[in-house]
Every structure is written in structure tokens, then in C-alpha cells.
Short mmCIF file of C-alpha atoms in Angstrom, two decimals:
data_model
loop_
_atom_site.label_atom_id
_atom_site.label_comp_id
_atom_site.label_asym_id
_atom_site.label_seq_id
_atom_site.Cartn_x
_atom_site.Cartn_y
_atom_site.Cartn_z
CA MET A 1 6.17 23.55 5.20
CA LEU A 2 3.93 20.91 3.79
CA PRO A 3 0.27 21.95 3.05
CA PHE A 4 -2.25 20.43 5.13
CA PHE A 5 -4.08 17.40 3.42
CA GLY A 6 -7.42 18.18 5.21
CA LYS A 7 -10.95 17.30 4.82
CA LYS A 8 -11.27 18.44 1.07
CA ARG A 9 -8.34 16.78 -0.25
CA LEU A 10 -9.56 13.45 1.64
CA MET A 11 -13.13 13.70 0.09
CA ILE A 12 -11.70 14.30 -3.40
CA LEU A 13 -9.26 11.55 -2.96
CA GLY A 14 -12.43 9.53 -1.73
CA LEU A 15 -14.48 10.84 -4.85
CA ILE A 16 -11.76 9.40 -7.09
CA ILE A 17 -11.50 5.91 -5.43
CA ALA A 18 -15.38 5.82 -5.62
CA LEU A 19 -15.40 6.52 -9.48
CA MET A 20 -12.50 4.38 -10.29
CA ASP A 21 -14.74 1.39 -9.13
CA GLU A 22 -17.68 2.41 -11.23
CA GLU A 23 -18.78 -0.01 -14.34
CA GLY A 24 -17.49 1.88 -17.10
CA SER A 25 -14.53 3.95 -15.55
CA VAL A 26 -12.10 2.61 -18.06
CA VAL A 27 -11.50 6.06 -19.73
CA LEU A 28 -11.30 7.76 -16.11
CA ASN A 29 -8.76 4.92 -14.94
CA GLU A 30 -6.73 5.67 -17.99
CA GLN A 31 -6.63 9.38 -17.63
CA LEU A 32 -5.47 8.75 -13.80
CA ILE A 33 -2.50 6.68 -15.01
CA GLU A 34 -1.45 9.04 -17.52
CA LEU A 35 -1.66 11.69 -14.76
CA MET A 36 0.71 9.40 -12.69
CA MET A 37 -2.08 9.19 -9.76
CA PRO A 38 -0.92 5.74 -8.67
CA THR A 39 2.56 7.10 -7.87
CA ILE A 40 1.14 10.38 -6.45
CA VAL A 41 -1.17 8.37 -4.05
CA LEU A 42 1.60 6.14 -2.73
CA ASN A 43 4.05 9.21 -2.30
CA LEU A 44 1.49 10.88 -0.20
CA LEU A 45 2.15 7.89 2.19
CA LEU A 46 5.93 9.19 2.57
CA LYS A 47 4.66 12.95 2.48
CA TYR A 48 2.15 12.70 5.23
CA PRO A 49 3.71 9.95 7.73
CA ARG A 50 1.61 10.71 10.44
CA HIS A 51 -1.97 11.19 8.81
CA SER A 52 -3.75 7.47 9.23
CA ILE A 53 -7.01 8.73 7.73
CA LEU A 54 -5.24 9.39 4.48
CA HIS A 55 -3.18 6.03 4.97
CA LYS A 56 -6.75 4.29 5.07
CA GLN A 57 -7.62 6.01 2.11
CA ILE A 58 -4.41 5.01 0.17
CA GLN A 59 -5.10 1.39 1.09
CA LEU A 60 -8.67 1.84 -0.50
CA TYR A 61 -7.14 3.20 -3.61
CA LEU A 62 -4.44 -0.10 -3.52
CA ARG A 63 -7.61 -2.39 -3.19
CA VAL A 64 -9.63 -0.65 -5.89
CA SER A 65 -6.72 -0.70 -8.30
CA LEU A 66 -5.98 -4.59 -7.61
CA ARG A 67 -9.72 -5.31 -8.75
CA THR A 68 -9.22 -3.13 -11.75
CA ASP A 69 -7.59 -4.47 -14.68
CA THR A 70 -6.01 -1.28 -16.25
CA LEU A 71 -4.98 0.13 -12.72
CA ARG A 72 -3.46 -3.16 -11.65
CA LYS A 73 -1.34 -3.50 -14.62
CA ASP A 74 0.07 -0.16 -13.92
CA LEU A 75 0.41 -0.64 -10.27
CA PHE A 76 2.87 -3.32 -11.08
CA GLU A 77 4.63 -2.29 -14.13
CA ASP A 78 4.89 1.58 -13.98
CA THR A 79 4.43 2.27 -10.61
CA GLU A 80 6.47 -0.57 -9.18
CA ILE A 81 4.44 -1.24 -6.04
CA LEU A 82 6.52 -4.23 -4.98
CA ASP A 83 9.60 -2.45 -5.16
CA PHE A 84 7.97 0.68 -3.29
CA ILE A 85 6.52 -1.51 -0.68
CA GLU A 86 9.74 -3.53 -0.13
CA HIS A 87 12.10 -0.35 0.00
CA ALA A 88 9.67 1.48 2.54
CA CYS A 89 9.23 -1.70 4.89
CA ARG A 90 12.92 -2.22 4.67
CA ASP A 91 13.61 1.57 6.02
CA GLN A 92 10.66 1.48 8.57
CA TRP A 93 11.02 -1.88 10.04
CA ALA A 94 14.71 -1.50 10.62
CA LYS A 95 14.03 0.81 13.33
CA PRO A 96 12.72 0.21 16.99
CA ILE A 97 9.08 0.43 16.79
CA SER A 98 8.77 3.43 18.67
CA GLU A 99 10.96 5.24 16.17
CA ARG A 100 8.76 3.98 13.27
CA GLU A 101 6.21 6.32 11.11
CA SER A 102 2.55 5.54 11.70
CA TYR A 103 2.26 4.26 7.94
CA SER A 104 4.49 1.36 8.79
CA GLY A 105 1.62 -1.04 9.82
CA PHE A 106 -0.27 0.11 6.71
CA LEU A 107 2.89 -1.23 4.83
CA ALA A 108 1.74 -4.95 6.22
CA ALA A 109 -1.78 -4.22 5.17
CA PHE A 110 -0.63 -3.36 1.78
CA ILE A 111 1.22 -6.66 1.49
CA GLU A 112 -1.68 -8.63 2.77
CA ASP A 113 -3.89 -6.89 0.16
CA ILE A 114 -1.48 -7.79 -2.39
CA LEU A 115 -1.17 -11.50 -1.33
CA ALA A 116 -5.07 -11.81 -1.00
CA PHE A 117 -4.89 -11.36 -4.73
CA GLU A 118 -2.61 -14.25 -5.68
CA PHE A 119 -5.52 -16.13 -7.19
CA ASP A 120 -5.43 -13.83 -9.91
CA ASP A 121 -3.00 -14.97 -12.72
CA GLN A 122 -1.75 -11.51 -13.43
CA VAL A 123 -0.87 -10.61 -9.82
CA CYS A 124 0.46 -14.06 -9.34
CA ALA A 125 2.79 -13.41 -12.26
CA TYR A 126 4.04 -10.29 -10.95
CA LEU A 127 5.00 -11.94 -7.91
CA ASP A 128 6.74 -15.10 -9.56
CA ASN A 129 8.86 -12.43 -11.51
CA HIS A 130 9.92 -10.73 -8.64
CA PRO A 131 12.50 -12.53 -6.46
CA THR A 132 13.87 -9.79 -4.57
CA PHE A 133 10.21 -9.32 -3.14
CA ASN A 134 9.64 -12.94 -2.72
CA SER A 135 12.92 -13.11 -0.77
CA PHE A 136 11.95 -9.98 1.21
CA LEU A 137 8.60 -11.58 2.05
CA ASP A 138 10.52 -14.87 3.47
CA THR A 139 12.89 -12.85 5.85
CA VAL A 140 11.72 -9.26 6.45
CA TYR A 141 7.92 -9.45 6.51
CA VAL A 142 8.22 -12.88 8.39
CA GLN A 143 10.26 -11.17 10.94
CA TYR A 144 7.87 -7.98 11.22
CA LYS A 145 4.83 -10.60 11.76
CA LYS A 146 7.10 -12.36 14.60
CA GLU A 147 7.96 -9.01 16.07
CA LEU A 148 4.36 -7.86 16.12
CA GLN A 149 3.06 -11.25 17.82
CA SER A 150 5.87 -11.09 20.86
CA GLU A 151 5.48 -7.29 21.30
CA PHE A 152 2.07 -7.14 21.60
CA GLN A 153 1.02 -10.52 22.88
CA HIS A 154 -1.46 -10.43 25.35
CA PRO A 155 -0.01 -11.11 29.05
CA LYS A 156 -2.71 -13.60 29.44
CA PHE A 157 -1.34 -15.74 26.63
CA LEU A 158 2.43 -15.60 27.48
#
């Protein structure tokens, strides 16, 4: 049985995220990388598939990592975020909507967060050098967005 990921653990993760974003947090961020924190945090998504509060914290972790040079580099190179997202999306989005884990919607939000950083030369280079992810965006991701539009379209606008 999985240990409960409760309020205290969420608060610890929230504190880590807050400290990551502070000015002068280079040493802390380097220690987090040494401890493989980015990988641990992403794996929490899969370990606790129905914990939407945790999933939101993971999204915040991703956003702060994208804004932080040291963490951003690790996120793409060592943690291989693009491969992680692509694999998780292909796994979840191949299922009928009713059978998907609750984090499947957060995967799309993670993609949008990464794409929002395309203005950054480093992020742009990572995306350009990952042809399978770009192919995934053009096919699976586009199909997912279409599916959401048709599945959840308001009857008034049909």
C-alpha cells in the first residue's frame, strides 16, 4: 500500500518550490538536482494518479524549473521531461476518457507550460532537437485537443 501523501508532504513540496524560486537559490537548486528531485517529483504524478492537489504542485514545480537556468537544463537533459511527458500522454490519451487517470489533463498543462517558454533560446533548442516530441505534438497532442473540444463543447455552441 502506498504511503499517504498528505498535508505535511504537500507543505514540504510547497516549501521546496518556494525556496527554488528565491534569489540566490543556486546552491539549493544544485543540491535538488544531485538528489534527483526533478525525477522524484515527476514520478509522484504516476505514483499518486488521483491526487489533483499534488498534481498542481508538480505543475508549479515544473513552472519554477522552467524559469531557473540550472533546473531548466536538468529538466530537459537529465530528467528528460519531453520523453516523460510523451510516454505518459501516449499511455493515457490512448484510453477512453472515462478510463484515464486524473493527471492526464495536467499533462496537457505541462506541455502548454513548456511551449510557453519557446521564447527562451535554451528551451527552443531542446524542442528543436527532439523530433519525436515535435511529431507527438503535431499528431497525438493535436488529436487530444480536438477530442476535448468535441467531448466537452457546450450544447449551445453546437
